[in-house]
Amino acid sequence: MTSPIATILIVDDEAQNRKLLEALLQAEGYLTLSAADGEDALASIAQLAPDLILLDIMMPGMNGYEVASTLKANPATAHIPIIMLTALIDRSARLAGLKSGAEEFLTKPFDRAELSLRVRNLLRLKEYGDFLKNYSVILEQQVQARTVDLQRFRTAMDATADAIMLVSRSNMRFIEFNATACKMLGYARDELFLVNPVTISVGPREYLEGIYDALIAGHGTNQLTETQVRRVDGSLIEVEVHRLAQRFGSEWIIVSVLRDISERKQAQLRLQHLSHYDALTGLPNRRLFYETLKHTLAQAADGGWPVAVLYIDLDQFKNVNETQGHAIGDELLGQFSNRLVQCVGVRDGVGRLGGDEFALILARQGQQGAALVANKIREALSVPFDLNGHAVDVTASIGITVHPDDASDADSLIKFADTAMYRAKQAGRNTFSFFTAQMNVDVLARLELEEALHKACDNDEFVLYYQPKVQLSSGRVVGLEALLRWRRPGHGLVAPYEFIPVLEETGLIVRVGSWVIATASKQIGLWLGSSIGPLQIAVNVAARQLLDGDLEGDVIKALADNHIAGHLLELELTESSLMANTERTIAKLQNLKQHGVQISIDDFGTGYSSLAYLRRFPIDKLKIDIAFIRDITTNPDDAAITLAIIGMAHSLKMQVIAEGVETAAQLAYLREHSCDQIQGYYFSPPLALAELEQILLEQKCLPAADDGQEAGAD
Ligand code: C2E
Ligand code: MG
Ligand code: MG
């Protein structure tokens, strides 16, 4: 502390005292000022504040106490030390002096050494006080400046669009963050302090700790990572994070700067969408459609399944565009694409190839599936479009190609489908056409057949024919096989091979099969009460009746409805239908057997069933397939198989019937080898009810073995 020369004000009403003090102090090197009374002193101090005041107590006017109080009450002068000069040495005078603010006392007459000491001490004290005062002002200024800095920094932090968060690695808690962080995450400031970085992160705690520790170890600093953070409501936002680790003493702080990139992500998605999707309809564009087709074809090649490609072109689009304007044209395309999407399954691909051209990919679909979808599209177009309040009829021409029949690569398939589409246009529009001509014919015929069969079910177009089964020992008719016929309007009587496979594929056979069981049972019931009497009827049962239908229910109901015994009904099943779903089939057949129903295996010998296998089923009868009977007298193999079947059946206590017996020689052979029954043209073809009843009433018989007479020749 280098101190300038101190100025001391001497206040005393006695001139002599003033002079003495001046002399003493000047001798010590101080500057002196003097005042003769209190008022003078205050005026002088107001002009120039001294470093110390020597103040007499007893003065006319303002006394020393009053002057001291005044000075100490004023902040500008309160720090100036005061030594009171007094002749009074009593305690009350000192106390009054201290109360008024004086720092020291000096008793008259003055002792020079004491004066010098007191003055020096007080001046030092003042100097120190002044220093402290200045210092705290400086400190205060510094703090103020820092606070402003900090405030400015915080404002800047809060104003940044990025969320900034400081995390303590040791306790994994937030120690600071800016307003953007609160806003981004949806928390109030106090709330965010209560959750931790794991709460807002999508990964588990260990994952986050791993990242932090890597940063602390010096890895991954200055890296931008894309991730997501969880908002208070649980929703996720896409962010880009920049992190760094900062050491504070023994503590590691992780500073994370997060930028919300949701908009950028959306823009990226939009861009990708734009490059792959058609802006007008939102459908995949030509490029994406090709990619999808290629992908589907690769899968189809692996899986060995078909893929159909449909090329669709609106028929009157040009007209609409030219007469009603492009805006209406666009509207039509939009509406059309909506209907198109409704016509396909979720696995199928739809695309707009350009203009009014659309295309479909039907995975795992061949000609039939493609034709069905093409028809669906035509049906979807049968309702007029509402364009600007006008109802407009629009049709489409559709070309179809199928992988692998027509081609196996995307380019060829699309090109061929396009060609087929032109063919459809040439054929008069509003239709579809296959790339392969024969497919056209086949598929159209098949579709027509399916449609007609649906109608046949609804319109009761089916009838049963009956073919007699004859017991060889007696020559008498012991049963009948009910055989389905279709009286198709405009086609006459249609034989089963033309329509049964379609009934089976479409599942209609379940419905028709129930009808056959009901109709045959009804006939048994009717005959029971007539002169024909009890006669067994066999009905053919398709595999799907066992799998999808309620065969037991159908049979039990038919028996009950017509009050007939179970043994009058026989079910003919093929080996292949027994193979499907064995356990359930055995259970069903056993249940039916409980009701007395007879079970026979039709077309036996063609299905390679083993004996052991057949034993598991409750079978009453084997029907030797017509294929073995045909050449039984000329082909030793067929004869051997027939004999084996007869032997095997008998050893299993089953009956044997030969079907397709056409000649006396076949009959003779079968009779000779103990076949139980025969069925075939030799005795009678399948007959309509009236004709059948005729021969039943006539009691037509097979001639006895040694008669050598022709069948029916009574
Ligand atoms: P299937 O059950 O083996 O019936 C015997 C077939 O042989 C009948 O043909 C019958 O007319 C024919 N047939 C009878 N005797 C002779 C003969 O001496 N020579 C020749 N060449 N053929 C003879 P259909 O009536 O055309 O029936 C064919 C097949 O259709 C049946 O074979 C059966 O598998 C199926 N079917 C017929 N009706 C039904 C039915 O109601 N339901 C089911 N699921 N299938 C049926
Ligand atoms: Mg049969
Ligand atoms: Mg048969």
mmCIF file of N, CA and C in Angstrom, residues 195-311:
data_model
loop_
_atom_site.group_PDB
_atom_site.id
_atom_site.type_symbol
_atom_site.label_atom_id
_atom_site.label_comp_id
_atom_site.label_asym_id
_atom_site.label_seq_id
_atom_site.Cartn_x
_atom_site.Cartn_y
_atom_site.Cartn_z
ATOM 1 N N VAL A 195 -35.766 -36.571 -14.141
ATOM 2 C CA VAL A 195 -35.556 -37.777 -14.940
ATOM 3 C C VAL A 195 -34.079 -37.845 -15.308
ATOM 4 N N ASN A 196 -33.668 -38.943 -15.913
ATOM 5 C CA ASN A 196 -32.261 -39.043 -16.274
ATOM 6 C C ASN A 196 -32.118 -39.317 -17.769
ATOM 7 N N PRO A 197 -30.915 -39.266 -18.291
ATOM 8 C CA PRO A 197 -30.734 -39.432 -19.737
ATOM 9 C C PRO A 197 -31.227 -40.788 -20.238
ATOM 10 N N VAL A 198 -31.276 -41.796 -19.361
ATOM 11 C CA VAL A 198 -31.748 -43.115 -19.803
ATOM 12 C C VAL A 198 -33.239 -43.048 -20.125
ATOM 13 N N THR A 199 -33.978 -42.248 -19.336
ATOM 14 C CA THR A 199 -35.422 -42.122 -19.560
ATOM 15 C C THR A 199 -35.726 -41.614 -20.962
ATOM 16 N N ILE A 200 -34.902 -40.698 -21.429
ATOM 17 C CA ILE A 200 -35.219 -40.097 -22.719
ATOM 18 C C ILE A 200 -34.545 -40.838 -23.871
ATOM 19 N N SER A 201 -33.729 -41.841 -23.535
ATOM 20 C CA SER A 201 -33.008 -42.523 -24.603
ATOM 21 C C SER A 201 -33.771 -43.768 -25.038
ATOM 22 N N VAL A 202 -33.524 -44.229 -26.280
ATOM 23 C CA VAL A 202 -34.230 -45.413 -26.772
ATOM 24 C C VAL A 202 -33.482 -46.699 -26.414
ATOM 25 N N GLY A 203 -32.205 -46.559 -26.072
ATOM 26 C CA GLY A 203 -31.424 -47.754 -25.736
ATOM 27 C C GLY A 203 -31.459 -48.003 -24.237
ATOM 28 N N PRO A 204 -30.985 -49.166 -23.800
ATOM 29 C CA PRO A 204 -30.918 -49.430 -22.362
ATOM 30 C C PRO A 204 -29.782 -48.648 -21.718
ATOM 31 N N ARG A 205 -29.790 -48.592 -20.398
ATOM 32 C CA ARG A 205 -28.810 -47.821 -19.643
ATOM 33 C C ARG A 205 -27.378 -48.204 -20.011
ATOM 34 N N GLU A 206 -27.137 -49.536 -20.136
ATOM 35 C CA GLU A 206 -25.783 -50.016 -20.411
ATOM 36 C C GLU A 206 -25.273 -49.464 -21.748
ATOM 37 N N TYR A 207 -26.183 -49.357 -22.693
ATOM 38 C CA TYR A 207 -25.812 -48.872 -24.019
ATOM 39 C C TYR A 207 -25.322 -47.423 -23.931
ATOM 40 N N LEU A 208 -26.101 -46.619 -23.187
ATOM 41 C CA LEU A 208 -25.770 -45.207 -23.045
ATOM 42 C C LEU A 208 -24.462 -45.047 -22.279
ATOM 43 N N GLU A 209 -24.316 -45.840 -21.235
ATOM 44 C CA GLU A 209 -23.092 -45.771 -20.443
ATOM 45 C C GLU A 209 -21.881 -46.151 -21.293
ATOM 46 N N GLY A 210 -22.102 -47.115 -22.177
ATOM 47 C CA GLY A 210 -21.043 -47.545 -23.097
ATOM 48 C C GLY A 210 -20.594 -46.390 -23.973
ATOM 49 N N ILE A 211 -21.573 -45.645 -24.501
ATOM 50 C CA ILE A 211 -21.239 -44.506 -25.363
ATOM 51 C C ILE A 211 -20.454 -43.461 -24.572
ATOM 52 N N TYR A 212 -20.939 -43.161 -23.343
ATOM 53 C CA TYR A 212 -20.292 -42.144 -22.518
ATOM 54 C C TYR A 212 -18.855 -42.550 -22.196
ATOM 55 N N ASP A 213 -18.699 -43.835 -21.835
ATOM 56 C CA ASP A 213 -17.365 -44.289 -21.452
ATOM 57 C C ASP A 213 -16.404 -44.269 -22.636
ATOM 58 N N ALA A 214 -16.942 -44.563 -23.822
ATOM 59 C CA ALA A 214 -16.101 -44.501 -25.018
ATOM 60 C C ALA A 214 -15.636 -43.067 -25.238
ATOM 61 N N LEU A 215 -16.544 -42.108 -25.015
ATOM 62 C CA LEU A 215 -16.191 -40.693 -25.175
ATOM 63 C C LEU A 215 -15.103 -40.309 -24.177
ATOM 64 N N ILE A 216 -15.297 -40.761 -22.941
ATOM 65 C CA ILE A 216 -14.317 -40.444 -21.895
ATOM 66 C C ILE A 216 -12.959 -41.047 -22.264
ATOM 67 N N ALA A 217 -13.008 -42.233 -22.887
ATOM 68 C CA ALA A 217 -11.760 -42.883 -23.300
ATOM 69 C C ALA A 217 -11.204 -42.257 -24.579
ATOM 70 N N GLY A 218 -11.931 -41.262 -25.102
ATOM 71 C CA GLY A 218 -11.406 -40.539 -26.268
ATOM 72 C C GLY A 218 -11.885 -41.070 -27.596
ATOM 73 N N HIS A 219 -12.911 -41.940 -27.590
ATOM 74 C CA HIS A 219 -13.438 -42.428 -28.867
ATOM 75 C C HIS A 219 -14.757 -41.740 -29.184
ATOM 76 N N GLY A 220 -14.974 -41.531 -30.446
ATOM 77 C CA GLY A 220 -16.289 -41.075 -30.885
ATOM 78 C C GLY A 220 -16.560 -39.604 -30.680
ATOM 79 N N THR A 221 -15.558 -38.843 -30.219
ATOM 80 C CA THR A 221 -15.762 -37.402 -30.107
ATOM 81 C C THR A 221 -15.863 -36.833 -31.517
ATOM 82 N N ASN A 222 -16.630 -35.761 -31.647
ATOM 83 C CA ASN A 222 -16.829 -35.119 -32.952
ATOM 84 C C ASN A 222 -17.581 -35.985 -33.943
ATOM 85 N N GLN A 223 -18.240 -37.011 -33.433
ATOM 86 C CA GLN A 223 -19.036 -37.827 -34.348
ATOM 87 C C GLN A 223 -20.481 -37.399 -34.264
ATOM 88 N N LEU A 224 -21.151 -37.404 -35.424
ATOM 89 C CA LEU A 224 -22.572 -37.111 -35.443
ATOM 90 C C LEU A 224 -23.308 -38.434 -35.527
ATOM 91 N N THR A 225 -24.220 -38.662 -34.602
ATOM 92 C CA THR A 225 -24.963 -39.919 -34.624
ATOM 93 C C THR A 225 -26.440 -39.603 -34.796
ATOM 94 N N GLU A 226 -27.125 -40.406 -35.594
ATOM 95 C CA GLU A 226 -28.571 -40.243 -35.702
ATOM 96 C C GLU A 226 -29.227 -41.247 -34.779
ATOM 97 N N THR A 227 -30.142 -40.757 -33.971
ATOM 98 C CA THR A 227 -30.850 -41.664 -33.070
ATOM 99 C C THR A 227 -32.232 -41.081 -32.792
ATOM 100 N N GLN A 228 -32.900 -41.622 -31.797
ATOM 101 C CA GLN A 228 -34.208 -41.091 -31.425
ATOM 102 C C GLN A 228 -34.199 -40.806 -29.936
ATOM 103 N N VAL A 229 -34.988 -39.823 -29.518
ATOM 104 C CA VAL A 229 -35.176 -39.610 -28.085
ATOM 105 C C VAL A 229 -36.670 -39.634 -27.781
ATOM 106 N N ARG A 230 -36.937 -39.986 -26.524
ATOM 107 C CA ARG A 230 -38.332 -40.159 -26.113
ATOM 108 C C ARG A 230 -38.837 -38.909 -25.421
ATOM 109 N N ARG A 231 -39.981 -38.404 -25.883
ATOM 110 C CA ARG A 231 -40.565 -37.230 -25.251
ATOM 111 C C ARG A 231 -41.345 -37.668 -24.014
ATOM 112 N N VAL A 232 -41.796 -36.684 -23.247
ATOM 113 C CA VAL A 232 -42.522 -36.986 -22.009
ATOM 114 C C VAL A 232 -43.791 -37.785 -22.299
ATOM 115 N N ASP A 233 -44.402 -37.570 -23.479
ATOM 116 C CA ASP A 233 -45.633 -38.297 -23.816
ATOM 117 C C ASP A 233 -45.334 -39.661 -24.437
ATOM 118 N N GLY A 234 -44.058 -40.053 -24.462
ATOM 119 C CA GLY A 234 -43.710 -41.380 -24.982
ATOM 120 C C GLY A 234 -43.398 -41.383 -26.466
ATOM 121 N N SER A 235 -43.753 -40.312 -27.182
ATOM 122 C CA SER A 235 -43.479 -40.297 -28.617
ATOM 123 C C SER A 235 -41.974 -40.147 -28.861
ATOM 124 N N LEU A 236 -41.531 -40.591 -30.035
ATOM 125 C CA LEU A 236 -40.104 -40.539 -30.347
ATOM 126 C C LEU A 236 -39.843 -39.456 -31.381
ATOM 127 N N ILE A 237 -38.714 -38.780 -31.243
ATOM 128 C CA ILE A 237 -38.320 -37.841 -32.292
ATOM 129 C C ILE A 237 -36.927 -38.189 -32.799
ATOM 130 N N GLU A 238 -36.781 -37.966 -34.099
ATOM 131 C CA GLU A 238 -35.501 -38.252 -34.743
ATOM 132 C C GLU A 238 -34.541 -37.115 -34.416
ATOM 133 N N VAL A 239 -33.350 -37.463 -33.938
ATOM 134 C CA VAL A 239 -32.368 -36.424 -33.639
ATOM 135 C C VAL A 239 -30.985 -36.820 -34.147
ATOM 136 N N GLU A 240 -30.183 -35.771 -34.288
ATOM 137 C CA GLU A 240 -28.779 -35.972 -34.618
ATOM 138 C C GLU A 240 -28.028 -35.535 -33.371
ATOM 139 N N VAL A 241 -27.139 -36.363 -32.846
ATOM 140 C CA VAL A 241 -26.481 -36.044 -31.568
ATOM 141 C C VAL A 241 -24.989 -35.854 -31.764
ATOM 142 N N HIS A 242 -24.486 -34.831 -31.105
ATOM 143 C CA HIS A 242 -23.054 -34.599 -31.060
ATOM 144 C C HIS A 242 -22.679 -34.571 -29.592
ATOM 145 N N ARG A 243 -21.749 -35.462 -29.178
ATOM 146 C CA ARG A 243 -21.436 -35.527 -27.750
ATOM 147 C C ARG A 243 -19.954 -35.295 -27.519
ATOM 148 N N LEU A 244 -19.625 -34.744 -26.350
ATOM 149 C CA LEU A 244 -18.223 -34.722 -25.965
ATOM 150 C C LEU A 244 -18.116 -34.849 -24.455
ATOM 151 N N ALA A 245 -16.988 -35.378 -24.020
ATOM 152 C CA ALA A 245 -16.794 -35.580 -22.583
ATOM 153 C C ALA A 245 -15.853 -34.502 -22.073
ATOM 154 N N GLN A 246 -16.201 -33.901 -20.910
ATOM 155 C CA GLN A 246 -15.427 -32.789 -20.372
ATOM 156 C C GLN A 246 -15.099 -33.120 -18.917
ATOM 157 N N ARG A 247 -13.842 -32.890 -18.543
ATOM 158 C CA ARG A 247 -13.482 -33.233 -17.167
ATOM 159 C C ARG A 247 -13.564 -32.005 -16.281
ATOM 160 N N PHE A 248 -14.213 -32.117 -15.104
ATOM 161 C CA PHE A 248 -14.243 -31.053 -14.112
ATOM 162 C C PHE A 248 -13.748 -31.644 -12.807
ATOM 163 N N GLY A 249 -12.488 -31.423 -12.484
ATOM 164 C CA GLY A 249 -11.916 -32.053 -11.301
ATOM 165 C C GLY A 249 -11.938 -33.552 -11.485
ATOM 166 N N SER A 250 -12.571 -34.224 -10.521
ATOM 167 C CA SER A 250 -12.602 -35.682 -10.624
ATOM 168 C C SER A 250 -13.845 -36.140 -11.380
ATOM 169 N N GLU A 251 -14.672 -35.201 -11.790
ATOM 170 C CA GLU A 251 -15.978 -35.514 -12.372
ATOM 171 C C GLU A 251 -15.905 -35.449 -13.903
ATOM 172 N N TRP A 252 -16.583 -36.394 -14.588
ATOM 173 C CA TRP A 252 -16.708 -36.303 -16.042
ATOM 174 C C TRP A 252 -18.112 -35.855 -16.410
ATOM 175 N N ILE A 253 -18.164 -34.845 -17.215
ATOM 176 C CA ILE A 253 -19.454 -34.324 -17.661
ATOM 177 C C ILE A 253 -19.578 -34.640 -19.161
ATOM 178 N N ILE A 254 -20.726 -35.166 -19.541
ATOM 179 C CA ILE A 254 -20.967 -35.427 -20.963
ATOM 180 C C ILE A 254 -21.861 -34.317 -21.498
ATOM 181 N N VAL A 255 -21.351 -33.631 -22.480
ATOM 182 C CA VAL A 255 -22.146 -32.569 -23.095
ATOM 183 C C VAL A 255 -22.751 -33.135 -24.378
ATOM 184 N N SER A 256 -24.075 -33.112 -24.462
ATOM 185 C CA SER A 256 -24.738 -33.616 -25.665
ATOM 186 C C SER A 256 -25.480 -32.483 -26.339
ATOM 187 N N VAL A 257 -25.281 -32.371 -27.628
ATOM 188 C CA VAL A 257 -26.018 -31.382 -28.410
ATOM 189 C C VAL A 257 -26.923 -32.150 -29.366
ATOM 190 N N LEU A 258 -28.232 -31.963 -29.221
ATOM 191 C CA LEU A 258 -29.193 -32.721 -30.010
ATOM 192 C C LEU A 258 -29.919 -31.801 -30.992
ATOM 193 N N ARG A 259 -29.983 -32.253 -32.225
ATOM 194 C CA ARG A 259 -30.721 -31.465 -33.222
ATOM 195 C C ARG A 259 -31.911 -32.279 -33.719
ATOM 196 N N ASP A 260 -33.067 -31.665 -33.706
ATOM 197 C CA ASP A 260 -34.286 -32.321 -34.184
ATOM 198 C C ASP A 260 -34.217 -32.421 -35.716
ATOM 199 N N ILE A 261 -34.179 -33.668 -36.224
ATOM 200 C CA ILE A 261 -34.068 -33.813 -37.677
ATOM 201 C C ILE A 261 -35.315 -34.478 -38.269
ATOM 202 N N SER A 262 -36.436 -34.417 -37.517
ATOM 203 C CA SER A 262 -37.679 -35.037 -38.012
ATOM 204 C C SER A 262 -38.039 -34.512 -39.399
ATOM 205 N N GLU A 263 -37.924 -33.208 -39.549
ATOM 206 C CA GLU A 263 -38.332 -32.629 -40.831
ATOM 207 C C GLU A 263 -37.437 -33.112 -41.955
ATOM 208 N N ARG A 264 -36.132 -33.184 -41.656
ATOM 209 C CA ARG A 264 -35.201 -33.638 -42.675
ATOM 210 C C ARG A 264 -35.519 -35.085 -43.064
ATOM 211 N N LYS A 265 -35.818 -35.882 -42.025
ATOM 212 C CA LYS A 265 -36.143 -37.291 -42.273
ATOM 213 C C LYS A 265 -37.390 -37.397 -43.147
ATOM 214 N N GLN A 266 -38.378 -36.578 -42.789
ATOM 215 C CA GLN A 266 -39.615 -36.612 -43.559
ATOM 216 C C GLN A 266 -39.356 -36.202 -44.999
ATOM 217 N N ALA A 267 -38.498 -35.199 -45.142
ATOM 218 C CA ALA A 267 -38.175 -34.732 -46.489
ATOM 219 C C ALA A 267 -37.490 -35.853 -47.276
ATOM 220 N N GLN A 268 -36.603 -36.576 -46.571
ATOM 221 C CA GLN A 268 -35.914 -37.700 -47.228
ATOM 222 C C GLN A 268 -36.928 -38.731 -47.694
ATOM 223 N N LEU A 269 -37.879 -39.049 -46.778
ATOM 224 C CA LEU A 269 -38.904 -40.028 -47.113
ATOM 225 C C LEU A 269 -39.728 -39.553 -48.300
ATOM 226 N N ARG A 270 -40.051 -38.233 -48.241
ATOM 227 C CA ARG A 270 -40.861 -37.666 -49.326
ATOM 228 C C ARG A 270 -40.129 -37.797 -50.652
ATOM 229 N N LEU A 271 -38.829 -37.540 -50.567
ATOM 230 C CA LEU A 271 -38.015 -37.594 -51.775
ATOM 231 C C LEU A 271 -37.996 -39.007 -52.334
ATOM 232 N N GLN A 272 -37.811 -39.958 -51.390
ATOM 233 C CA GLN A 272 -37.787 -41.346 -51.824
ATOM 234 C C GLN A 272 -39.133 -41.734 -52.412
ATOM 235 N N HIS A 273 -40.185 -41.257 -51.747
ATOM 236 C CA HIS A 273 -41.534 -41.542 -52.223
ATOM 237 C C HIS A 273 -41.705 -40.982 -53.630
ATOM 238 N N LEU A 274 -41.206 -39.752 -53.801
ATOM 239 C CA LEU A 274 -41.369 -39.102 -55.103
ATOM 240 C C LEU A 274 -40.670 -39.889 -56.208
ATOM 241 N N SER A 275 -39.495 -40.453 -55.861
ATOM 242 C CA SER A 275 -38.762 -41.133 -56.920
ATOM 243 C C SER A 275 -39.307 -42.528 -57.185
ATOM 244 N N HIS A 276 -40.148 -43.050 -56.281
ATOM 245 C CA HIS A 276 -40.689 -44.390 -56.482
ATOM 246 C C HIS A 276 -42.193 -44.429 -56.667
ATOM 247 N N TYR A 277 -42.843 -43.326 -56.352
ATOM 248 C CA TYR A 277 -44.300 -43.354 -56.411
ATOM 249 C C TYR A 277 -44.826 -42.275 -57.342
ATOM 250 N N ASP A 278 -45.955 -42.581 -57.893
ATOM 251 C CA ASP A 278 -46.597 -41.669 -58.806
ATOM 252 C C ASP A 278 -47.319 -40.595 -57.989
ATOM 253 N N ALA A 279 -47.049 -39.326 -58.305
ATOM 254 C CA ALA A 279 -47.578 -38.243 -57.483
ATOM 255 C C ALA A 279 -49.100 -38.159 -57.572
ATOM 256 N N LEU A 280 -49.658 -38.496 -58.700
ATOM 257 C CA LEU A 280 -51.108 -38.336 -58.883
ATOM 258 C C LEU A 280 -51.904 -39.387 -58.111
ATOM 259 N N THR A 281 -51.485 -40.649 -58.240
ATOM 260 C CA THR A 281 -52.292 -41.731 -57.658
ATOM 261 C C THR A 281 -51.700 -42.292 -56.377
ATOM 262 N N GLY A 282 -50.432 -41.963 -56.116
ATOM 263 C CA GLY A 282 -49.779 -42.518 -54.929
ATOM 264 C C GLY A 282 -49.373 -43.973 -55.120
ATOM 265 N N LEU A 283 -49.568 -44.504 -56.316
ATOM 266 C CA LEU A 283 -49.189 -45.897 -56.581
ATOM 267 C C LEU A 283 -47.701 -45.961 -56.933
ATOM 268 N N PRO A 284 -47.080 -47.142 -56.795
ATOM 269 C CA PRO A 284 -45.704 -47.289 -57.261
ATOM 270 C C PRO A 284 -45.610 -46.886 -58.737
ATOM 271 N N ASN A 285 -44.535 -46.218 -59.087
ATOM 272 C CA ASN A 285 -44.372 -45.827 -60.487
ATOM 273 C C ASN A 285 -43.733 -46.985 -61.265
ATOM 274 N N ARG A 286 -43.474 -46.740 -62.537
ATOM 275 C CA ARG A 286 -42.958 -47.799 -63.402
ATOM 276 C C ARG A 286 -41.693 -48.426 -62.821
ATOM 277 N N ARG A 287 -40.806 -47.545 -62.301
ATOM 278 C CA ARG A 287 -39.528 -48.017 -61.785
ATOM 279 C C ARG A 287 -39.718 -48.985 -60.619
ATOM 280 N N LEU A 288 -40.519 -48.553 -59.635
ATOM 281 C CA LEU A 288 -40.727 -49.406 -58.461
ATOM 282 C C LEU A 288 -41.486 -50.681 -58.848
ATOM 283 N N PHE A 289 -42.425 -50.518 -59.787
ATOM 284 C CA PHE A 289 -43.198 -51.685 -60.221
ATOM 285 C C PHE A 289 -42.268 -52.752 -60.813
ATOM 286 N N TYR A 290 -41.334 -52.312 -61.637
ATOM 287 C CA TYR A 290 -40.359 -53.241 -62.220
ATOM 288 C C TYR A 290 -39.543 -53.933 -61.147
ATOM 289 N N GLU A 291 -39.076 -53.120 -60.198
ATOM 290 C CA GLU A 291 -38.252 -53.690 -59.121
ATOM 291 C C GLU A 291 -39.038 -54.738 -58.356
ATOM 292 N N THR A 292 -40.291 -54.390 -58.042
ATOM 293 C CA THR A 292 -41.138 -55.322 -57.290
ATOM 294 C C THR A 292 -41.355 -56.602 -58.085
ATOM 295 N N LEU A 293 -41.599 -56.442 -59.379
ATOM 296 C CA LEU A 293 -41.845 -57.621 -60.219
ATOM 297 C C LEU A 293 -40.611 -58.520 -60.252
ATOM 298 N N LYS A 294 -39.444 -57.898 -60.413
ATOM 299 C CA LYS A 294 -38.206 -58.686 -60.464
ATOM 300 C C LYS A 294 -38.032 -59.473 -59.170
ATOM 301 N N HIS A 295 -38.278 -58.782 -58.066
ATOM 302 C CA HIS A 295 -38.155 -59.394 -56.754
ATOM 303 C C HIS A 295 -39.134 -60.568 -56.619
ATOM 304 N N THR A 296 -40.372 -60.334 -57.027
ATOM 305 C CA THR A 296 -41.407 -61.374 -56.934
ATOM 306 C C THR A 296 -41.035 -62.573 -57.800
ATOM 307 N N LEU A 297 -40.495 -62.297 -58.993
ATOM 308 C CA LEU A 297 -40.138 -63.391 -59.901
ATOM 309 C C LEU A 297 -38.998 -64.231 -59.328
ATOM 310 N N ALA A 298 -38.047 -63.551 -58.676
ATOM 311 C CA ALA A 298 -36.935 -64.295 -58.079
ATOM 312 C C ALA A 298 -37.459 -65.237 -56.997
ATOM 313 N N GLN A 299 -38.391 -64.727 -56.195
ATOM 314 C CA GLN A 299 -38.982 -65.557 -55.134
ATOM 315 C C GLN A 299 -39.781 -66.700 -55.740
ATOM 316 N N ALA A 300 -40.510 -66.392 -56.821
ATOM 317 C CA ALA A 300 -41.354 -67.407 -57.459
ATOM 318 C C ALA A 300 -40.490 -68.516 -58.044
ATOM 319 N N ALA A 301 -39.335 -68.127 -58.596
ATOM 320 C CA ALA A 301 -38.441 -69.126 -59.180
ATOM 321 C C ALA A 301 -37.949 -70.076 -58.087
ATOM 322 N N ASP A 302 -37.642 -69.509 -56.913
ATOM 323 C CA ASP A 302 -37.198 -70.338 -55.787
ATOM 324 C C ASP A 302 -38.316 -71.244 -55.290
ATOM 325 N N GLY A 303 -39.491 -70.631 -55.147
ATOM 326 C CA GLY A 303 -40.602 -71.364 -54.551
ATOM 327 C C GLY A 303 -41.352 -72.228 -55.541
ATOM 328 N N GLY A 304 -41.099 -72.010 -56.819
ATOM 329 C CA GLY A 304 -41.768 -72.795 -57.839
ATOM 330 C C GLY A 304 -43.241 -72.470 -57.985
ATOM 331 N N TRP A 305 -43.615 -71.207 -57.684
ATOM 332 C CA TRP A 305 -45.017 -70.871 -57.903
ATOM 333 C C TRP A 305 -45.207 -69.871 -59.031
ATOM 334 N N PRO A 306 -46.411 -69.788 -59.553
ATOM 335 C CA PRO A 306 -46.661 -68.909 -60.693
ATOM 336 C C PRO A 306 -46.828 -67.445 -60.276
ATOM 337 N N VAL A 307 -46.668 -66.560 -61.233
ATOM 338 C CA VAL A 307 -46.925 -65.136 -61.023
ATOM 339 C C VAL A 307 -47.680 -64.629 -62.251
ATOM 340 N N ALA A 308 -48.773 -63.953 -62.036
ATOM 341 C CA ALA A 308 -49.516 -63.385 -63.159
ATOM 342 C C ALA A 308 -49.286 -61.882 -63.207
ATOM 343 N N VAL A 309 -49.134 -61.366 -64.419
ATOM 344 C CA VAL A 309 -48.989 -59.922 -64.597
ATOM 345 C C VAL A 309 -50.164 -59.423 -65.430
ATOM 346 N N LEU A 310 -50.848 -58.411 -64.932
ATOM 347 C CA LEU A 310 -51.991 -57.835 -65.656
ATOM 348 C C LEU A 310 -51.627 -56.437 -66.119
ATOM 349 N N TYR A 311 -51.896 -56.159 -67.376
ATOM 350 C CA TYR A 311 -51.645 -54.836 -67.937
ATOM 351 C C TYR A 311 -53.010 -54.222 -68.217
#
